[in-house]
C-alpha cells in the first residue's frame, strides 16, 4: 500500500519527527522463519486482518523461537522477558484465509534487553505486508528487576542477530 | 516499571536512535476519556495483560470516539480509516480484573491522516501504565486511495487536538 | 432472531435430539450482573460480535464474580477450576459499540463441579441476545485431580444458585 | 482428562439431563482436516489454551473449508451463515506451542441449516483433546431471513456428511 497522493502520511509527526524514512524490509534481512495461518476472527469488519492481530503474530514468532531453542520456559523459568515497547508499520492488507511467512531477526542486544524486528509476508510474496519491532527486557520473575541476559539465551539471540553467526 | 539497572533498555536502538527520550504522559494531556474493563483472556500466562491486548484497547477508544461523534460508519461510509502505523510503550503491568481509564488526544492532523495518542491508566491512578499512538490514513472504501479528511471528521478531531478548542 | 421459516433449525440433532426446546431466559432468572462493553475487534467481517467472543464474556463474568467474592486466586490458589464443557445459543446479534448486561446464576452444584448459566442482554433490553452455560470442575493445581468444592466457594456459589439464599 | 472421582461432573444437569453420555470421538469419524498452530496468546494464566480459543479454531476450520471449496464469499455473497448454537467439551488440555489437527464432519443437513462436528487432536495424537459442534443457519444477507442452502453448498457439505460420498 503506497500513498502517493499524501506524502505526509508515512512521515511520522513528533515525537518521531527525526526518524529516518525507512522502506519495508526485504526477505533477505530476516534470519529465522515461521509459517503463520490466519484465523477467521483475525479479520475485522473491513474484511482484513485487524491491526491488533499483527502483534499476536509477533508474540508468537518470538516466543516460539525461544521455546524451540530451549531458552524460554514460560511456566518455570527464573527470568522472564517483559515487553517494554512494540511497534508496527502496515504496508499492505492481509486477509483470512491467507497464510503468512513471519521473518525474525535481532537488531539490538543489550545487557538485559533485546530488540527484535519482525516482517510479515504473504506466503511466497516478496513484498513485506507489515514490519514491526518488539523489545524484551529480562527480569527476575519474582522481583521484576532487570537481570543480564542468560548466557544460553544470548547465544541463541546472537545466532539471528545482524552480524551474528 | 522503571529499569534503573539497565539505562540502555528504554533507549531505542536504530532506526529510532535519534528519537528523544520521552516520559510517560500525564493525565492532563488527554482530551477524551473512555472506561475500559479488562477481560479474563486479556491476561497471558504471566498473569498480566498481554502486550497485544493494549492495541485492542487503543482500537476501541479511537473507533468508539468516532462512532459516538457520528463521524464513522464502519458499515456504510464512503471513506474508511486505514491504520498505517501503531506503537506502544509499556510502563507498568495491568491485570484482570483491573478497570482502566483510556485517554485520547490528536497529536497530528494531516490532509488525509490523523495521529492519535492514547494513554492507559489504572482506574483513578495518576501514573500512566502504557502510552501509544495510532495513525489513520483515510481512503476511499473502494479504490483505497487517500482522500482529504471529511470536514465533519476534521472538526471532531480538532476538538481533541493539541491547541484545539 | 427467530427462524419461523425453518422450524427445524433450532431443534438440535443427535446427540442432543432429546433435549427439550427451551426459550431464551428472562432477566429475572439471573442472580448476579456485570456490565460488559464490546470492543472494536469483537465484531467480525459481518459487522456483528463474533460467536467466539460470547465465550470471552462468559469467562469474564464467571471469573470476575469469583475474584470479587474472594474465592478465586488465579495466581496462587491450591485448587483451580477447569472448564469441561461450554455452550451458547445465539438469539439476536450484538455489535460494537453495544454495552451489555451479563446475568449469571448457578444451575447445578456437584461435589467438585459447578454449572453456571449466563445470559447476555443489550444494556436495558428485556430480550436475551444469547444464553450459555459453563461447567467448572475443581481440581488440585498440581495433580489436576478433582477435589471437593472448598467451603467458602460453595457458600458463594449457593448465593446465586436456584433456590439459594 | 478423566474425572474418575467425580462421576457426576460430566453428566450435564437440566436442560440437558436427557443427553446420552458420549465418549470423545475417534479420528476416523472426521472427513476433512486442517492443521492449526496455537499462538502465544491462546494460553491463559493457567498456561493452557483458554476455553474460548477452541471456538476460534472451530470457526476457522469451518469457514476455511467453505472458502476453499468456493461456497463462501464473506465479502459479497447474497446468503451468509449465521451461527445459532455452539458447544464444546474439553477432554485434555492443549498448550502453546502445540500444533493441532482439526477434524470436521457434517452431522445434520436441514433445509436452511447445517450442524458441524469438530474434533481437535494434538498433532499425531489419537486421543481427542476437545470436540464441539457448530450450527449455521443460512440467511439472506439483507433481510436476515432463512433461505434454503444453495445447491453448491449442499453438495460440498454432503461430501463430508455421515453417509456422504
XYZ file of C-alpha atoms in Angstrom, chain B residues 5-154:
150
model
C 19.883 -1.115 36.373
C 19.646 -1.053 32.634
C 19.650 2.517 31.418
C 20.114 1.372 27.866
C 16.900 -0.628 27.779
C 14.417 2.184 27.266
C 16.675 3.920 24.766
C 15.634 2.534 21.439
C 18.349 1.424 19.008
C 18.469 2.294 15.300
C 16.379 3.026 13.288
C 14.925 5.050 16.112
C 18.231 6.123 17.593
C 17.521 9.786 17.149
C 14.213 9.710 18.971
C 14.016 11.900 22.039
C 13.562 10.024 25.282
C 10.048 10.748 26.473
C 8.443 10.216 29.849
C 5.013 8.648 30.277
C 2.334 11.251 29.598
C 0.332 12.827 32.406
C -3.453 12.542 32.603
C -3.807 16.250 31.882
C -2.502 15.708 28.403
C -5.584 13.838 27.206
C -8.793 15.375 25.910
C -11.248 12.468 25.800
C -11.730 9.510 28.138
C -13.251 6.058 27.947
C -13.540 3.490 30.723
C -12.299 0.037 29.727
C -12.796 -3.177 31.678
C -10.214 -5.901 31.311
C -11.314 -9.441 30.452
C -10.100 -12.764 31.773
C -8.447 -13.676 28.488
C -6.539 -10.368 28.369
C -4.118 -11.926 30.850
C -1.485 -14.220 29.466
C 0.487 -16.957 31.171
C 2.427 -14.393 33.205
C -0.807 -13.199 34.829
C -0.732 -9.748 33.255
C -2.482 -8.156 30.345
C -0.619 -9.308 27.255
C 1.160 -6.681 25.169
C -1.100 -7.383 22.184
C -4.278 -6.527 24.055
C -3.270 -2.914 24.660
C -3.789 -2.341 20.959
C -7.324 -3.714 21.235
C -7.926 -1.023 23.848
C -6.453 1.617 21.511
C -8.640 0.478 18.625
C -11.686 0.571 20.848
C -11.159 4.046 22.289
C -10.447 5.569 18.870
C -13.297 3.937 16.977
C -15.850 4.391 19.724
C -14.960 8.079 19.922
C -15.528 8.408 16.173
C -18.780 6.418 16.144
C -20.233 8.308 19.111
C -19.416 11.612 17.434
C -21.162 10.486 14.271
C -18.111 10.580 12.027
C -17.538 6.870 11.493
C -19.985 4.456 9.948
C -17.999 1.211 9.665
C -20.748 -0.493 7.688
C -21.591 2.046 5.039
C -19.245 5.027 4.965
C -17.638 6.020 1.662
C -14.310 6.629 3.321
C -12.613 4.453 5.907
C -9.565 4.914 8.087
C -6.720 2.520 7.382
C -4.214 2.005 10.151
C -0.708 2.581 8.784
C 1.358 2.631 11.962
C 0.914 1.883 15.648
C 3.187 1.707 18.651
C 3.084 1.231 22.400
C 5.406 1.721 25.360
C 4.640 -0.322 28.465
C 5.405 1.371 31.781
C 3.623 -0.802 34.337
C 1.717 -4.037 34.210
C -2.067 -4.289 34.184
C -4.030 -7.330 35.203
C -7.571 -8.667 35.030
C -9.874 -7.642 36.762
C -8.417 -4.102 36.571
C -10.612 -1.336 35.260
C -8.870 1.276 33.156
C -9.233 4.847 32.036
C -8.141 5.336 28.431
C -7.203 8.885 27.461
C -7.172 10.075 23.867
C -5.903 13.114 22.025
C -4.934 14.035 18.491
C -1.289 14.989 18.047
C -1.195 15.488 14.296
C -3.783 16.301 11.660
C -2.637 15.976 8.052
C -4.542 16.301 4.819
C -5.629 12.648 4.811
C -4.226 11.390 8.060
C -4.526 11.708 11.795
C -2.195 10.590 14.530
C -3.723 9.789 17.903
C -2.001 9.395 21.221
C -3.553 7.077 23.793
C -2.713 6.728 27.474
C -3.890 3.870 29.676
C -4.230 4.405 33.412
C -5.453 2.054 36.102
C -8.806 3.494 37.255
C -8.051 6.537 39.353
C -4.246 6.183 39.188
C -2.111 9.124 38.147
C 0.736 7.048 36.709
C 0.404 6.061 33.064
C 0.594 2.282 32.628
C 1.122 2.453 28.877
C 1.027 5.010 26.118
C 0.808 4.514 22.429
C -0.010 6.009 19.086
C -2.198 5.116 16.177
C -2.053 6.624 12.666
C -5.093 6.514 10.415
C -4.987 7.397 6.739
C -8.403 7.990 5.246
C -9.075 6.279 1.960
C -11.926 5.738 -0.418
C -13.619 2.462 0.566
C -13.497 1.142 -2.990
C -10.301 2.482 -4.516
C -8.345 2.519 -1.229
C -6.716 5.801 -2.343
C -6.153 8.547 0.243
C -8.811 11.244 0.385
C -8.922 14.507 2.332
C -10.342 14.101 5.826
C -14.077 14.840 5.569
C -14.962 18.240 7.071
C -17.127 16.832 9.862
C -14.413 14.406 10.890
C -11.767 17.133 10.847
